[in-house]
XYZ file of C-alpha atoms in Angstrom:
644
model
C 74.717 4.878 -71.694
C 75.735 8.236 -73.883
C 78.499 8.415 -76.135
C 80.624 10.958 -74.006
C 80.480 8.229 -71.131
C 81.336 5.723 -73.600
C 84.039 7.656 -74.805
C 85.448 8.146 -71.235
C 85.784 4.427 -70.155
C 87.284 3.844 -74.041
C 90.110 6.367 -72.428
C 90.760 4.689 -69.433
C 90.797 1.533 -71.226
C 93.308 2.890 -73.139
C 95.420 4.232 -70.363
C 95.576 0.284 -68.666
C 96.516 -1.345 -71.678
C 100.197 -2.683 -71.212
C 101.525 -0.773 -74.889
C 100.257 2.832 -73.694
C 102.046 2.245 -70.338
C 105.385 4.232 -69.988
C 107.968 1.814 -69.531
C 111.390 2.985 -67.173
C 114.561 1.201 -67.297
C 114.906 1.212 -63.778
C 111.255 0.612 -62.544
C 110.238 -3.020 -63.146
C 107.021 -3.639 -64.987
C 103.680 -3.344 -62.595
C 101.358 -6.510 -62.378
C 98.211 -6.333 -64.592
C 96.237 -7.142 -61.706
C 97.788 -4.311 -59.685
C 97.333 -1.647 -62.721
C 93.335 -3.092 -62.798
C 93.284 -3.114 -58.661
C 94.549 0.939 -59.394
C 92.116 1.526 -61.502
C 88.677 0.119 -60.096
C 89.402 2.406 -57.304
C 87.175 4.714 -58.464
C 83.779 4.987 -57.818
C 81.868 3.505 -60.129
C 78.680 5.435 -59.591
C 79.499 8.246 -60.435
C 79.099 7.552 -63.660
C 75.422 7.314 -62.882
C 75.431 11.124 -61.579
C 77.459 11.988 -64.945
C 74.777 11.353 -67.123
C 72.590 13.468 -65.664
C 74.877 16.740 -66.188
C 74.205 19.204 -68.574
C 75.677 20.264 -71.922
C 78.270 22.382 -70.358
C 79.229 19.717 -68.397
C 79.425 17.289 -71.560
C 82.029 19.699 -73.228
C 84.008 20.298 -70.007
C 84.104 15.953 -70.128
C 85.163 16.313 -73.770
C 88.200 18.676 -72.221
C 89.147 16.121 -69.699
C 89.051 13.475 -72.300
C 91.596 15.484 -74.394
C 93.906 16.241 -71.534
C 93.668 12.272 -70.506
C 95.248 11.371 -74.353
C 98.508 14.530 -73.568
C 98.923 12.601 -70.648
C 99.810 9.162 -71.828
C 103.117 9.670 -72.836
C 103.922 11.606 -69.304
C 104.510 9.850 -65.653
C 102.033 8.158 -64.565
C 102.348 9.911 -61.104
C 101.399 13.214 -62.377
C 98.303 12.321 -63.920
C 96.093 11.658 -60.764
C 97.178 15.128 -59.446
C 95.858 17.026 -62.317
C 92.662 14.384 -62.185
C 92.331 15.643 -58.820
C 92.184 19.480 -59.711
C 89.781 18.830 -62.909
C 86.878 16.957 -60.030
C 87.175 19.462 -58.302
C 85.917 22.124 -61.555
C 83.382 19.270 -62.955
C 81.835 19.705 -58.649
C 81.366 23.710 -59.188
C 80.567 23.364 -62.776
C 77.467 20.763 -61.114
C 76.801 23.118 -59.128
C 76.208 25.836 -61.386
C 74.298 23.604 -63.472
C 72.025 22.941 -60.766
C 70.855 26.600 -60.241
C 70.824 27.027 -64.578
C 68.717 24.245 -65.634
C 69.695 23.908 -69.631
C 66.409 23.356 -72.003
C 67.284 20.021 -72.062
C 67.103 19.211 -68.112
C 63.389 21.129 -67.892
C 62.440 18.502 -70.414
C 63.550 15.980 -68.242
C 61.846 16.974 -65.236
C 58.442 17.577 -67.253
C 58.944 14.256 -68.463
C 59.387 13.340 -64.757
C 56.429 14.925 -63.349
C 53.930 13.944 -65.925
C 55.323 10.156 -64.908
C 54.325 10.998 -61.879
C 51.206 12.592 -62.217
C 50.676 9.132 -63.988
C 51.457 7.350 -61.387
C 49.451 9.012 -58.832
C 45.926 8.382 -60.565
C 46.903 5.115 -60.726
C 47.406 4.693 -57.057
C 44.331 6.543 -56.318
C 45.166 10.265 -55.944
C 42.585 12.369 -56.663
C 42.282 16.160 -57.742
C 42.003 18.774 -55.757
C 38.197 18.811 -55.600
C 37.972 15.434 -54.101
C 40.488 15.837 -51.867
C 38.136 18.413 -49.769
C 35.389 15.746 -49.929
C 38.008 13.117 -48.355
C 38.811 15.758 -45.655
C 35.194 16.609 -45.109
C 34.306 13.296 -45.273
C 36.923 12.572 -42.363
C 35.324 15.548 -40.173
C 32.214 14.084 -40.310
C 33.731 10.510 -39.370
C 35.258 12.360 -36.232
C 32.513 13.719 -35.143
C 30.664 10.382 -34.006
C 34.418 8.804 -33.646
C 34.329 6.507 -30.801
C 37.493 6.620 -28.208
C 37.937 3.751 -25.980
C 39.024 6.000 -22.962
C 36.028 7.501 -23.148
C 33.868 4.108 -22.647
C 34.904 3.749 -19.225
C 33.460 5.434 -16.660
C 36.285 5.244 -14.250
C 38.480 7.494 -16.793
C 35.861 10.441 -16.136
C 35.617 9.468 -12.004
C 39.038 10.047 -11.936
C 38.865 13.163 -13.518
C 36.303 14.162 -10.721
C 37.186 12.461 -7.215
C 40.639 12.435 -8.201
C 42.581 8.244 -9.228
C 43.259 7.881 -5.127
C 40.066 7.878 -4.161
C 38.785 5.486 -7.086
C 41.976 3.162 -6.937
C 40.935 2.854 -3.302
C 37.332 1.930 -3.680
C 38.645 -0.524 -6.207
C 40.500 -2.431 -4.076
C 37.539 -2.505 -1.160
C 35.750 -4.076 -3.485
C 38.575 -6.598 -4.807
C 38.798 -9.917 -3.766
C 41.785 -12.364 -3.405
C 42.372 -15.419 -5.869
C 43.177 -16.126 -8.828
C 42.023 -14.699 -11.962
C 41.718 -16.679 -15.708
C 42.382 -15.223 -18.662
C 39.518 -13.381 -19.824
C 38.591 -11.772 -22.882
C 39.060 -8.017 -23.099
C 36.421 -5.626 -23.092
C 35.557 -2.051 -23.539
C 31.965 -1.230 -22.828
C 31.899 -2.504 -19.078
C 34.902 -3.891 -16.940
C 34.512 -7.642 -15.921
C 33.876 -8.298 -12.670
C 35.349 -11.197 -10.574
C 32.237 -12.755 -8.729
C 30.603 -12.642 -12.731
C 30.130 -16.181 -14.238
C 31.961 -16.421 -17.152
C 30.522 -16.860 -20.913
C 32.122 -19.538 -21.867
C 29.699 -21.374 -23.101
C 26.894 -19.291 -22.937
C 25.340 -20.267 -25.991
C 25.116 -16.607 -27.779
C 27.447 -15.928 -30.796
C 27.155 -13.259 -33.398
C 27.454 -13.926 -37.132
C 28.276 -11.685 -40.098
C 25.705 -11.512 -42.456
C 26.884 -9.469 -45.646
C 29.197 -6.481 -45.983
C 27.955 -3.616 -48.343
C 29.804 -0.426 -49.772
C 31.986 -0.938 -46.541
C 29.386 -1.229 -43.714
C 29.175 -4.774 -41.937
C 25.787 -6.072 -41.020
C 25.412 -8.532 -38.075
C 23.065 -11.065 -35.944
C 23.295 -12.360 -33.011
C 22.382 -16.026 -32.834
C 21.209 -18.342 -30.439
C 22.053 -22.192 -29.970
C 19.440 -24.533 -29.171
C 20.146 -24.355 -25.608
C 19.551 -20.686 -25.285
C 16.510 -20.673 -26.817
C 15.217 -23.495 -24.279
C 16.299 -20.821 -21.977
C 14.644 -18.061 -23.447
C 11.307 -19.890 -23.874
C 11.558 -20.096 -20.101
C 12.197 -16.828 -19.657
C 8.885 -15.558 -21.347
C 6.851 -18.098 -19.714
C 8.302 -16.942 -16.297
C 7.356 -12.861 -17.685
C 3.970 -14.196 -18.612
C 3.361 -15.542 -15.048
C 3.822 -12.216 -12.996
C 5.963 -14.204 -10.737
C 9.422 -12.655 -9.834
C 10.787 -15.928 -8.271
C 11.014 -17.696 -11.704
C 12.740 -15.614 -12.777
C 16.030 -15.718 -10.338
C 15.358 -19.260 -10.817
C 16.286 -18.869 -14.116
C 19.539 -16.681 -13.255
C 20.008 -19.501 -10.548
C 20.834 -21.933 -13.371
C 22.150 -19.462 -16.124
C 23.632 -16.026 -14.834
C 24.308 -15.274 -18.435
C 21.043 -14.938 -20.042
C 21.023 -11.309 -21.302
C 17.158 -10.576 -21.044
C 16.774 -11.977 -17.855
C 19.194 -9.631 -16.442
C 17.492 -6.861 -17.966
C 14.217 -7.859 -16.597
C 15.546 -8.626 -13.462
C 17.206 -4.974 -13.126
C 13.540 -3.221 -13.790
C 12.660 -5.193 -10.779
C 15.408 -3.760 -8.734
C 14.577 0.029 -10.083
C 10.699 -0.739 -8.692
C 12.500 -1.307 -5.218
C 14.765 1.579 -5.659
C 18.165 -0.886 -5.128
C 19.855 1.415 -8.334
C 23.425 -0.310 -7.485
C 22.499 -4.099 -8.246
C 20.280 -2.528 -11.125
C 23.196 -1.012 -12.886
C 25.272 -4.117 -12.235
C 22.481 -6.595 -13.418
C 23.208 -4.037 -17.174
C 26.645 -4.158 -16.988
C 26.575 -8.120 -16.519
C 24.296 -8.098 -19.940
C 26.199 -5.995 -21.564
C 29.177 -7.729 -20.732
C 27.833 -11.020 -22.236
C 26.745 -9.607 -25.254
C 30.211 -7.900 -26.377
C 32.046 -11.195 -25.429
C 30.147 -12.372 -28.218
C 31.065 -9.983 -30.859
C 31.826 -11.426 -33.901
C 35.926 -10.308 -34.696
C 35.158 -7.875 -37.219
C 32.810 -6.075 -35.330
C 34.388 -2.788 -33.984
C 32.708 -0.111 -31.267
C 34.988 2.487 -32.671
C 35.186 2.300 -36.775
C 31.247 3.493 -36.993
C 30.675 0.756 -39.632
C 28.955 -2.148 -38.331
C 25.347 -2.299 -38.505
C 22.528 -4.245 -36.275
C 18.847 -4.413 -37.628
C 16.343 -4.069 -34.836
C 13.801 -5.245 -36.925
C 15.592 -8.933 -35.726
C 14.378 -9.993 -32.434
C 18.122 -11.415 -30.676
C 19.522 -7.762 -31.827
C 17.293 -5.869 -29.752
C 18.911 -7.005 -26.192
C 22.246 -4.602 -26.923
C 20.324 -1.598 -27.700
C 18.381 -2.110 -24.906
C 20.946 -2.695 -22.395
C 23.359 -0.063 -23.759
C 20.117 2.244 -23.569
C 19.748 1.426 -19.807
C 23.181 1.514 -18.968
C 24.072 5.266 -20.476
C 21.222 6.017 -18.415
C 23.093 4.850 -15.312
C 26.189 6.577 -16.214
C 24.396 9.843 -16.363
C 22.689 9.669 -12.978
C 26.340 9.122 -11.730
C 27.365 12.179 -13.471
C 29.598 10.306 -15.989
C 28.089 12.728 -18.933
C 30.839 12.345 -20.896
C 31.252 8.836 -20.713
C 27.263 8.912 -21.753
C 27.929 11.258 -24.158
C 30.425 8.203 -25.852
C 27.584 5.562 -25.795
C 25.523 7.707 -27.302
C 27.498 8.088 -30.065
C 27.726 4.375 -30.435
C 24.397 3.711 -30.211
C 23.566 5.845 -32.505
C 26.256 4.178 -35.140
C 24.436 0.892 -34.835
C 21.875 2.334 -37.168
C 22.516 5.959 -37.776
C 18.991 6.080 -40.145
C 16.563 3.991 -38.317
C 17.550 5.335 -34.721
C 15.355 2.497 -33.234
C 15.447 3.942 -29.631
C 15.679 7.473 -30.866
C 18.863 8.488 -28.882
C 18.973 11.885 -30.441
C 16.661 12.808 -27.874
C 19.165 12.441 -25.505
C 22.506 13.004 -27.193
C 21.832 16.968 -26.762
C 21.681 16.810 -23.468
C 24.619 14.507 -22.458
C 26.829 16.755 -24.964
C 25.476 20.001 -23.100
C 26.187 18.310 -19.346
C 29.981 17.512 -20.726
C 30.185 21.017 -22.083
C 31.424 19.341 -25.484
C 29.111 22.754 -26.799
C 31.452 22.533 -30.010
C 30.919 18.763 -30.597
C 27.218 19.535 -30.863
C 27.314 22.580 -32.949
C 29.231 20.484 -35.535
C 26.965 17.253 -35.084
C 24.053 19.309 -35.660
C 25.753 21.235 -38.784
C 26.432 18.378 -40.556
C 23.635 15.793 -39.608
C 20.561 18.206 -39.807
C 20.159 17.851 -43.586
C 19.838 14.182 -43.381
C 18.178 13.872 -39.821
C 16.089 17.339 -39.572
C 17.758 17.715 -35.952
C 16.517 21.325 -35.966
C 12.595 20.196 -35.962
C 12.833 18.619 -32.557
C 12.476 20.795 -29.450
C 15.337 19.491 -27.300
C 17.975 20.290 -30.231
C 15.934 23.683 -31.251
C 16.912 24.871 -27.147
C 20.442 22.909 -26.845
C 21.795 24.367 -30.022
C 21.094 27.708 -28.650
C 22.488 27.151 -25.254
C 25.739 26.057 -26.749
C 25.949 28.765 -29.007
C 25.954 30.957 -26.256
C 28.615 29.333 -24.162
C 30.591 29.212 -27.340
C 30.172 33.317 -27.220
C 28.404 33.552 -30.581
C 25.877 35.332 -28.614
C 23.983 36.952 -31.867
C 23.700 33.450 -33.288
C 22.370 32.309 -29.953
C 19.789 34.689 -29.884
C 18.455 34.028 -33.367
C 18.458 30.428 -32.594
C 16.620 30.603 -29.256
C 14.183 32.995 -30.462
C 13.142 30.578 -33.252
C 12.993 27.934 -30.492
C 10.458 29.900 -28.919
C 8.222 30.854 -31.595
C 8.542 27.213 -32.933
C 7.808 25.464 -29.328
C 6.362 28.358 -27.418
C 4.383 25.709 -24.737
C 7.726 24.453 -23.653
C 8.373 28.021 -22.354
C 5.867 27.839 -18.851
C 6.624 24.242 -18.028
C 10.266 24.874 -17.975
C 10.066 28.197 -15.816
C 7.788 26.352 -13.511
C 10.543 23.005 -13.062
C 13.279 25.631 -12.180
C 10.792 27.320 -9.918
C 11.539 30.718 -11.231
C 9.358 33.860 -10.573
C 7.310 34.264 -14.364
C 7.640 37.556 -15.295
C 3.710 39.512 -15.457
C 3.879 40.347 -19.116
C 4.960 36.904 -20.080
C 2.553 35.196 -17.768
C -0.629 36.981 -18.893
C 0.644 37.293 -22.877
C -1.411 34.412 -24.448
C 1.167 33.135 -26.581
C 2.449 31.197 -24.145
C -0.181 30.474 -22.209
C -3.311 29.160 -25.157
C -4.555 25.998 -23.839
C -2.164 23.076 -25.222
C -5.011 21.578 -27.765
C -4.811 24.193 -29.567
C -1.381 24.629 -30.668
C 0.121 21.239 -29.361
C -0.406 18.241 -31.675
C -0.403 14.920 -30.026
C 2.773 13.951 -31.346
C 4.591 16.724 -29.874
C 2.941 16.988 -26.829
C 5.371 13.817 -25.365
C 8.249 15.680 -26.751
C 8.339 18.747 -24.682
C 7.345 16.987 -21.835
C 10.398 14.586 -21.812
C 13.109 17.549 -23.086
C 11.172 19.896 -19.993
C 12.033 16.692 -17.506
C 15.380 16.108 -19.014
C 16.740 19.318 -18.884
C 15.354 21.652 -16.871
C 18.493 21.428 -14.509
C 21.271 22.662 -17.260
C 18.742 25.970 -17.364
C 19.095 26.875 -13.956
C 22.386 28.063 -14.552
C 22.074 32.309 -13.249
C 24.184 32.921 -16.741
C 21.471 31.671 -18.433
C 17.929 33.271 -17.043
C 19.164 37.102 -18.499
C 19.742 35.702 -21.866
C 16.627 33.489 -21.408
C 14.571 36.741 -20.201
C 16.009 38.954 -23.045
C 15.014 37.005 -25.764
C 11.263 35.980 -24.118
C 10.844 39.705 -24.315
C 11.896 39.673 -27.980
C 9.840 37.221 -29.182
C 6.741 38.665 -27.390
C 7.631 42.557 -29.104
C 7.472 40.320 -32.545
C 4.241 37.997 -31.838
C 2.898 41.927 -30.757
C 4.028 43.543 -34.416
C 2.079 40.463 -35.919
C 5.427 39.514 -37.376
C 4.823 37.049 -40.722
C 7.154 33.940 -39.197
C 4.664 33.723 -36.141
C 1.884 32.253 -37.841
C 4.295 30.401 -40.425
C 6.297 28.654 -37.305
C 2.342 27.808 -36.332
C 1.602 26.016 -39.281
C 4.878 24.512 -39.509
C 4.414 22.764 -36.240
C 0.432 21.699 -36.717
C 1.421 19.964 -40.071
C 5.040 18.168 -38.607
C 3.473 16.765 -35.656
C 0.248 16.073 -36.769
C 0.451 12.601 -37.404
C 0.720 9.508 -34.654
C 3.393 9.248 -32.160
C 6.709 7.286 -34.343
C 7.592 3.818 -32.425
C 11.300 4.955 -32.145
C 10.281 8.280 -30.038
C 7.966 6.329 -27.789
C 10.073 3.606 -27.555
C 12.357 5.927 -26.018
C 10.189 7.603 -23.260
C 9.434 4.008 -22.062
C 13.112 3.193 -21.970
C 13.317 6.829 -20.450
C 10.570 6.143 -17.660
C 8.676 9.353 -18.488
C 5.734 7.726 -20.100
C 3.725 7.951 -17.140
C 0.322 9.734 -17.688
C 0.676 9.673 -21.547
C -0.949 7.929 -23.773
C 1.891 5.878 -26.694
C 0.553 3.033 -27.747
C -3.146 1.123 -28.082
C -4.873 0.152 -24.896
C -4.515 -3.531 -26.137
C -1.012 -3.601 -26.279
C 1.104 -5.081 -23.294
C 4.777 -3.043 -22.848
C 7.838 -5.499 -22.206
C 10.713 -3.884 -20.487
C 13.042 -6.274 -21.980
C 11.678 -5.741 -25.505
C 9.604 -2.152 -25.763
C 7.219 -2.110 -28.517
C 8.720 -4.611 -31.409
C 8.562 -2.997 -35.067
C 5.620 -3.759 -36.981
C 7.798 -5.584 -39.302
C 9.618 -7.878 -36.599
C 11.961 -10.866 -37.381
C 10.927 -13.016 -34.644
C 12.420 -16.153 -33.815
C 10.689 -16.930 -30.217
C 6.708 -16.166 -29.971
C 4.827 -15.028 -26.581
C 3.233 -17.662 -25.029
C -0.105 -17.038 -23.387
C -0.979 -16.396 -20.492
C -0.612 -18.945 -17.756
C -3.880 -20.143 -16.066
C -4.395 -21.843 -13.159
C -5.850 -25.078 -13.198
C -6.910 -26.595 -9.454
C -9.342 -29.362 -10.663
C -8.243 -32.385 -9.474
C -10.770 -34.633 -11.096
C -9.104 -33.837 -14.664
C -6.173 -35.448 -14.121
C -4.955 -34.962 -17.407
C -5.443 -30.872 -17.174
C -3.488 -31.514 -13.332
C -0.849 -32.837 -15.584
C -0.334 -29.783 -18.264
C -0.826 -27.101 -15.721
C 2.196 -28.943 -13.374
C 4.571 -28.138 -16.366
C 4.061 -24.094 -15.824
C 6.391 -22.704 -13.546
C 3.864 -21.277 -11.300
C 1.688 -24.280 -10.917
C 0.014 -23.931 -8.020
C -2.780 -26.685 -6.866
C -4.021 -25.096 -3.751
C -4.484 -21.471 -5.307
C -8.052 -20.732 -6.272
C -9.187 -19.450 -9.566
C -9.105 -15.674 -9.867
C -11.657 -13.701 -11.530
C -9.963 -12.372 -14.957
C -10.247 -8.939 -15.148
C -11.528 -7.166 -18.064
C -9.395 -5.070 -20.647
C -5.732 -6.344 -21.502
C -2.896 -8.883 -19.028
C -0.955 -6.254 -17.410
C 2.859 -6.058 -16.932
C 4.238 -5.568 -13.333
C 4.626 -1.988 -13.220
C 0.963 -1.909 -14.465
C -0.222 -4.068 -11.745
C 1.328 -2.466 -9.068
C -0.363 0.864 -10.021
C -3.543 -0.600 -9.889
C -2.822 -2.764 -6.935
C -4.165 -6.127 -8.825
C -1.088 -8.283 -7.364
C -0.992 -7.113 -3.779
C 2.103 -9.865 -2.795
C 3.687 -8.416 -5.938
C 6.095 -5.598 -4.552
C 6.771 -8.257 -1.752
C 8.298 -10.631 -3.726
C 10.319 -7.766 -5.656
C 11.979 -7.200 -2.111
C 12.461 -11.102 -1.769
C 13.677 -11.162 -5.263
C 16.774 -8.168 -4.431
C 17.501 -10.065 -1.366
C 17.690 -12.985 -2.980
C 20.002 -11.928 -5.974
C 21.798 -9.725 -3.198
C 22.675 -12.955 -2.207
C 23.524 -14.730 -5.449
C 25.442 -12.172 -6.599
C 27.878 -11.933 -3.342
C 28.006 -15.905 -3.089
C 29.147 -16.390 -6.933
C 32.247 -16.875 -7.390
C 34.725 -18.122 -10.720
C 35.070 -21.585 -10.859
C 39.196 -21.550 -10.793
C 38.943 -19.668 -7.250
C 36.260 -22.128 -6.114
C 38.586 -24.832 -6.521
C 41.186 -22.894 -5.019
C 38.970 -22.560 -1.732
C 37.625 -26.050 -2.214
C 41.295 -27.409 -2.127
C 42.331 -25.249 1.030
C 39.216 -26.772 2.886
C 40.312 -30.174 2.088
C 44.270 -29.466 3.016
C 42.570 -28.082 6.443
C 40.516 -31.151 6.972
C 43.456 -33.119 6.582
C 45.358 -31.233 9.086
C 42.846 -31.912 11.658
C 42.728 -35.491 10.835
């Protein structure tokens, strides 16, 4: 406390004392504890604001001090009057001393601020220079941001058909009872004739956390691995009836599902094939571990681990259903979170698609900033589909000179991708471009192997966004352009040439052709090693594999009855049969379905795929939850009783 303050309660001390007091004849003496109840009236913080006031201030205090002394020996009721007149001049004399700072007050507030400035490194402010990094760093982080809204395909049907239409179709396919608590979800929407995961027997477990990304496993209980062993001796048998024997007994086992759905595709029933995903997807997220989060972009799944490989498989299948409903957008979103599981690996290499569901959901700004700030750690620009898609959205964006520089590099970098895509939009091929050899050489010559699968999936993928009339002048225009600079034996033609014979020179990476399995455009090109038998559940494991479960081999069929003990053995198989003769083994590699059908080596095969839909057609309409079961189960009984 200063010494002017100091000085000022000394005063009033003064002033309540009983001997300073003016005494009257007539007036009798005032209680001390009135005088003190008088007094305390004041305010007593302003004496906090006081000591804050300037030197002018401190002599106008001084002043009132002096005046306070003349009027002890005066009445008592003229005091507060004149007390009243000098606030008022100490409020405009603040004032004033608020717009002229004294020396004395700017060292105060330097002495504030550099407390401050103290403060704030503490707490973790940072300079200006890092502060750009935090904001860039948050651009980037909102580029492959995740919205919930935007996982659910009804949200972007809506937006479409209009909410009547889908509320309606909702409630045809409702049914009455009564509905348990269930866990919520984001990817799909349960569904009530589903069989809940209770106890399903899969679980996810955190296995470390590093520089703030969360790695996970899913794990298996000893039950679902008796059920998984099952499952690949049922795949090994080419026998679709084991199989809905084994969703017969446990609707929630993830890879049969997903086997069970190729089936479907092979007899073209696409509805119960997308189901049959959503069901496994469904499965897997209700066994997310807590901390695992589809939005944040930190959490991490190795492929390399074999139970991990079922959710990028399924999520793989089912973005692929969304987009041949025309939910692009929706697509567009599990892309994006597919591609956070591992952002570096890319095991399915969904940035060969991710162009093209951006470019369908016009989100043509989304990719030009994806592409701007990935291509330095992914090399986006090297692959053909992004080369063509960066261009295209350019141009809708109206940067029409960037567009043109872009799409003219995308031709003299992929020039063989220019026929096949005139030729899927059936569009009349201009004479100059159809007789210039640059675009017609023979593909051995300036397609490497490696690329050749490349422009034949991003020619099948999107040759319907460039059929857009818009499109085929700018398309034209720059064709011309790029044939006027291949004709002035421009330098960057034979650069772009070498560039591609040395990038794609090597063998086909298991992530692309992983991909154009997943995609279904592998037929009629050659991915992997004649000796090497495709899953559809699990395409092409990493050379490096964690595996926990090992492929059994392949069943054979024992019918000699005078071994009893090999009778025995072959009974245990699920596709024992002792009347079915021995066939010849065929020479080369087993074959999967798909594989056999082409070559016609199981001719009751596609007849048991159409007994197999009918027969989860079935299941799937006939399951219902086990609360509503006993709901039904109790009505049949109250009816029975009735009759009796």
């Amino acid at each position: 406390m200063s010494s002017r303050v100091l000085r000022k309660v000394q005063t009033e001390r003064q002033k309540d004392s009983p001997d300073n007091e003016p005494v009257s004849d007539t007036e009798p003496e005032l209680p001390i504890g009135g005088a003190r109840r008088k007094q305390f009236n004041v305010n007593r913080y302003d004496l906090l604001n006081e000591q804050s006031q300037s030197e002018s201030e401190v002599k106008e205090d001084d002043n009132e001090t002096e005046t306070a002394k003349s009027c002890d020996g005066q009445n008592v009721q003229e005091c507060p009057k004149k007390k009243r007149k000098k606030k008022k001049k100490k409020n405009s004399g603040k004032h004033a001393a608020n717009q002229h700072r004294s020396s004395e007050d700017n060292a105060d507030v330097d002495e504030v601020e550099r407390s401050l400035r103290e403060v704030n490194s503490l707490l973790g402010e940072t300079p200006q220079i890092v502060t750009e990094s935090r904001k860039a760093q948050h651009h980037q982080k909102s580029i492959l941001n995740i919205q919930h809204k935007h996982l659910n395909p009804n949200n972007e049907l809506k937006r479409i058909f209009g909410s009547k239409v889908i509320q309606a179709e909702h409630k045809r396919k409702s049914r009455s009872g009564s509905r348990t608590h269930l866990k919520t979800t984001w990817m799909v929407a349960y569904k009530e004739h589903w069989q809940q995961a209770n106890k399903s027997g899969l679980s996810m477990a955190l296995l470390e956390t590093k520089d703030g990304i969360n790695y996970f496993v899913y794990e298996h209980n000893q039950n679902y691995r008796q059920v998984e062993n099952r499952f690949l001796r049922a795949v090994e048998s080419l026998n679709p009836d084991t199989i809905v024997s084994i969703i017969n007994d446990y609707p929630y086992h993830v890879n049969a599902l997903i086997q069970t759905s190729d089936l479907c595709k092979l007899s073209e029933d696409l509805a119960m094939a997308a189901e049959l995903i959503e069901q496994a997807l469904y499965y897997l997220e209700v066994a997310f571990h807590p901390l695992f989060s589809v939005t944040q972009g930190n959490c991490r799944l190795d492929y390399r681990r074999q139970e991990n490989r079922a959710l990028y498989v399924a999520m793989f299948k089912h973005l692929a259903f969304l987009g041949g409903r025309a939910c692009n957008r929706t697509a567009l979103e599990f892309c994006k979170l597919l591609l956070s599981l591992d952002p570096e690996g890319d095991p399915v290499a969904v940035k060969l698609s991710i162009d093209f569901y951006a470019l369908r959901a016009k989100e043509y700004q989304w990719l030009v900033d994806f592409v701007e700030q990935s291509d330095i750690r992914f090399y986006l620009m090297q692959l053909p589909n992004f080369s063509f898609s960066v261009a295209m959205a350019r141009f809708y964006l109206g940067d029409v000179v960037k567009a043109n520089d872009l799409l003219q590099d995308a031709l003299l970098m992929f020039p063989q991708a220019l026929m096949p895509l005139l030729e899927k939009c059936s569009i009349q091929i201009d004479k100059r471009v159809s007789q210039h050899s640059f675009f017609t050489m023979p593909d051995e010559k300036n397609t490497p192997k490696a690329l050749a699968p490349l422009i034949t999936l991003f020619v099948s993928r999107n040759c319907h966004i460039w059929k857009d009339a818009v499109l085929l002048p700018w398309l034209e225009k720059n064709v011309h352009n790029v044939l006027d600079r291949v004709d002035q034996n421009d330098p960057i033609v034979q650069d772009y040439f070498e560039k591609r014979m040395r990038r794609f020179s090597g063998p086909i990476p298991l992530s692309i052709a992983r991909h154009i399995i997943l995609s279904d455009e592998h037929k009629g090109l050659q991915l992997t090693a004649d000796s090497e038998v495709i899953m559809s559940f699990d395409p092409l494991p990493p050379k490096d594999s964690v595996n926990v479960y090992e492929r059994p081999l392949p069943a054979t069929v024992v019918n000699n009855s005078s071994n009893p003990l090999l009778m025995f053995l072959g009974s245990l198989m699920p596709d024992f049969n002792p009347n079915q003769p021995v066939a010849p083994v065929p020479e080369g590699p087993p074959l999967d379905e798909a594989q056999a059908v082409e070559r016609g080596d199981n001719t009751d095969f596609r007849r048991s795929v159409v007994s197999l839909v009918d027969a989860m057609r079935d299941l799937l309409n006939n399951i219902r939850p086990e609360q509503q079961r006993r709901n039904y189960d109790d009505a049949d009984d109250s009816a029975d009783d009735d009759l009796t």
